[in-house]
Coordinates of C-alpha atoms in Angstrom, one line a residue:
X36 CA 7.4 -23.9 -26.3
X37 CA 4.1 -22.1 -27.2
X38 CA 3.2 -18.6 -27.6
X39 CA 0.2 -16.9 -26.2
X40 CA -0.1 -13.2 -26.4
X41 CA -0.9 -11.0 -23.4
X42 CA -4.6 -9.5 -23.8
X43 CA -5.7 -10.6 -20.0
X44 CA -7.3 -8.1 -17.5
X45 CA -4.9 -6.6 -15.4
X46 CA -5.7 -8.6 -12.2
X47 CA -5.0 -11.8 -14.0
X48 CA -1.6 -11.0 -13.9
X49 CA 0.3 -13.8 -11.9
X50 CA -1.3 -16.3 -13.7
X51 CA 0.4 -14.8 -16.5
X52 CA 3.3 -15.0 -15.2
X53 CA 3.2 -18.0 -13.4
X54 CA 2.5 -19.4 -17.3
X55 CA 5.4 -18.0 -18.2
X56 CA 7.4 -19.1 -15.5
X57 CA 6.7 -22.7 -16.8
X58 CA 7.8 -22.3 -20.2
X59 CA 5.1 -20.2 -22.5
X60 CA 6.1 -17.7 -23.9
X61 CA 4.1 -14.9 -23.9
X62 CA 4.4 -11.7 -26.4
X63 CA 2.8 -8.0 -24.4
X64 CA 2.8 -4.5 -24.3
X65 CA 6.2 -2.0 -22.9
X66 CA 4.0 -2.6 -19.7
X67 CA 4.1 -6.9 -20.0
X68 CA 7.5 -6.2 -20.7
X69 CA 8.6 -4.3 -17.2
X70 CA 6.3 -6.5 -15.8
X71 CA 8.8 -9.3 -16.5
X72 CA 11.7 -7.3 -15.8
X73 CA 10.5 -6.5 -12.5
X74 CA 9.5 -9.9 -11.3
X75 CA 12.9 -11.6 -12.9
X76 CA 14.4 -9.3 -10.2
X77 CA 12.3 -10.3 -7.0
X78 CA 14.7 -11.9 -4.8
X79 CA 18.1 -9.8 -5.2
X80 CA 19.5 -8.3 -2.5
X81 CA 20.7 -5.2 -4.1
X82 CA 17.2 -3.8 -4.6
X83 CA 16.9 -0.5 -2.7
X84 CA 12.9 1.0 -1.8
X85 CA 11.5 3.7 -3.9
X86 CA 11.3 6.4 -0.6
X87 CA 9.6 9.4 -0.6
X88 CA 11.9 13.0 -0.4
X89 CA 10.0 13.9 2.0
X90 CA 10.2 10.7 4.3
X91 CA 12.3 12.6 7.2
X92 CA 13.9 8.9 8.2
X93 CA 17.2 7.3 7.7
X94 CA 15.6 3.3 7.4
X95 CA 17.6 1.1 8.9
X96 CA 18.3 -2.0 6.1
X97 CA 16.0 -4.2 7.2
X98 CA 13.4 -1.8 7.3
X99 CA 14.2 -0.6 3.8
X100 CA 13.6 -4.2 2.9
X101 CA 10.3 -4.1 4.6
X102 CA 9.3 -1.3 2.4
X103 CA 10.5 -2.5 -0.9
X104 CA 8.1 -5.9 0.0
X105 CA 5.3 -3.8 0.3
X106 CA 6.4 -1.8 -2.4
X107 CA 6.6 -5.3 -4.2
X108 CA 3.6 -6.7 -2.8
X109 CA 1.1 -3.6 -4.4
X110 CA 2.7 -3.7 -7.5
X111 CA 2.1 -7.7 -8.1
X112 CA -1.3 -6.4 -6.7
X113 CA -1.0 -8.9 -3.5
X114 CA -2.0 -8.6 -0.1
X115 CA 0.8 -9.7 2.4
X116 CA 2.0 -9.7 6.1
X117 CA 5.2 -7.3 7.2
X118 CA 5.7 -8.9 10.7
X119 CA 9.1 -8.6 13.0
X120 CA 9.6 -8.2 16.5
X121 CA 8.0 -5.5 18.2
X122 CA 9.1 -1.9 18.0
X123 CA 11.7 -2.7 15.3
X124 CA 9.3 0.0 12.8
X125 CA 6.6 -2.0 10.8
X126 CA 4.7 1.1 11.5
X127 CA 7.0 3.6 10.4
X128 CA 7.8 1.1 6.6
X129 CA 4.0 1.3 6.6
X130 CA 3.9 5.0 6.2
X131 CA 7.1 5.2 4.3
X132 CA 5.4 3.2 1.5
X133 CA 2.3 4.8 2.0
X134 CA 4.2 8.0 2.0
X135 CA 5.9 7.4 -1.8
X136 CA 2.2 6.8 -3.0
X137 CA 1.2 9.9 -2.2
X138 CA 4.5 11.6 -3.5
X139 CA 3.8 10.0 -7.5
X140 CA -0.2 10.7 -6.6
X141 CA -0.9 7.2 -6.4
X142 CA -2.0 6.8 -3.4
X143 CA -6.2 6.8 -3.8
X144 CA -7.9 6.3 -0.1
X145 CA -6.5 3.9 2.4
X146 CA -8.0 2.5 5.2
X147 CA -5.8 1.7 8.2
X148 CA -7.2 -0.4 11.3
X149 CA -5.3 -0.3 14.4
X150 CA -6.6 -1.3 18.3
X151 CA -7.0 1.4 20.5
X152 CA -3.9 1.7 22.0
X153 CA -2.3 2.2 18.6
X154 CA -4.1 5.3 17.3
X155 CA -1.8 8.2 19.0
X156 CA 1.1 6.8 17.5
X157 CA -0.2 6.1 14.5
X158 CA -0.5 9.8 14.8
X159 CA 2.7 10.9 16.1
X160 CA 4.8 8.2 13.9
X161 CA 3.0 9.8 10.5
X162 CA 3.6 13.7 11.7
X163 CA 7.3 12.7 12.4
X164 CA 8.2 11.1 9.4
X165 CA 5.6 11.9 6.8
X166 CA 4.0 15.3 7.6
X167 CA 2.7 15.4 4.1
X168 CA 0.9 12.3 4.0
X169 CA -2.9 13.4 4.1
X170 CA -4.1 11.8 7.5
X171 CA -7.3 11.4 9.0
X172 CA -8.7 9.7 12.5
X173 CA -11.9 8.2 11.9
X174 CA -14.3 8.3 15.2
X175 CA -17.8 9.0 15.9
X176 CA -17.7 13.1 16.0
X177 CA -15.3 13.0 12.4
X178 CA -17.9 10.6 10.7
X179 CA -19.2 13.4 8.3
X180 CA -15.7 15.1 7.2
X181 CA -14.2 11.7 6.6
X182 CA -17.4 10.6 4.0
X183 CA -17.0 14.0 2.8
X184 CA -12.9 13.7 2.1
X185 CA -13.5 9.9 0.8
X186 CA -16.6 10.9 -1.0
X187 CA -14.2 13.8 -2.8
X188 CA -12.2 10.9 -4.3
X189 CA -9.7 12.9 -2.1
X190 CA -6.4 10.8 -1.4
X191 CA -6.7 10.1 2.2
X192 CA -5.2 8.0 5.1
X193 CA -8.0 6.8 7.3
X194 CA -7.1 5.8 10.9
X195 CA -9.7 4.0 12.8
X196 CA -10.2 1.7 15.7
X197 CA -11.2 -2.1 15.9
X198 CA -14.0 -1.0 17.8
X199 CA -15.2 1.8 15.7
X200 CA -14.7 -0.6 12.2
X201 CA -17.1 -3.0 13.9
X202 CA -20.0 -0.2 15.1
X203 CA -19.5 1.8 11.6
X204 CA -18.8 -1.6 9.1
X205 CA -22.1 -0.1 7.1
X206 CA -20.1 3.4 6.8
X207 CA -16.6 2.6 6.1
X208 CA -17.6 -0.6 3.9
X209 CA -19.4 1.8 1.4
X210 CA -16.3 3.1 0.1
X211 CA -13.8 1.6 -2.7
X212 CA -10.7 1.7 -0.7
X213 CA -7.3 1.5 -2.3
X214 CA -5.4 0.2 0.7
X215 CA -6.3 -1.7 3.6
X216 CA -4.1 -1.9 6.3
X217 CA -4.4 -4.1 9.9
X218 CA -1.9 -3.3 12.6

């Protein structure tokens, strides 16, 4: 076996451990080290979602799963598809994740894409169950109050349209955001 030790950029990550899943050993930081522990324990069944207190739902199990693979999925730093059957609450794990973020203030600005049809419950699904989650619709007459809110380094849940991401791509694009999220 051979021995590296960890001094890599953040993002570079996987390859990390993908070097070590093929044998290297490689020495790190307390960080490398819960790094490890954490992705040694992808894949058991008996690990429960970090939830918010004040996430006002009762997840059903597989939608607790569905949150700890986002969960999962940002803290590998990967982007990743939740998808099930209609209505079974992709939208409500969505905000549950987004909603623990917020509680440990690591939430930043996130940009969430929905088609039309979706906004209003967007809307109505985040002031049910996570009425603390900072929430913003992005449209044409909220243009200046959203750039001012992102521009704040505010956190921030943006909500916007299909549409309105492809006639304000120039706006919204200008931003560093955290999150991005298609429904």
């Amino acid at each position: 076996r051979q021995s590296a030790v960890y001094h890599l950029p953040r993002h570079q990550t996987l390859d990390l451990l993908a070097l070590r899943a093929s044998g290297v050993a490689i020495r790190g930081n307390h960080e490398w080290q819960e790094l490890c522990e954490f992705y040694d324990s992808l894949g058991t069944s008996d690990r429960l979602p970090d939830l918010s207190e004040s996430t006002k739902s009762v997840l059903k199990p597989y939608q607790a799963s569905g949150v700890r693979w986002l969960q999962d999925l940002h803290r590998l730093q990967l982007g990743g598809l939740l998808a099930d059957d209609m209505g079974l609450g992709k939208t409500l794990q969505t905000l549950a994740f987004l909603d623990r973020l917020h509680e440990k203030e690591e939430l930043g600005q996130v940009l969430i894409v929905v088609p039309s049809s979706l906004i209003f419950n967007w809307q109505a699904e985040a002031q049910k169950f996570t009425p603390k989650l900072p929430l913003a619709v992005f449209t044409n007459r909220d243009r200046e109050s959203v750039s001012r809110r992102v521009g704040a380094k505010e956190p921030l849940v943006v909500i916007t349209t299909y549409g309105l991401l492809l006639e304000h791509g120039d706006f919204l694009s200008q931003y560093k955001w955290k999150i991005l999220i298609f429904d």
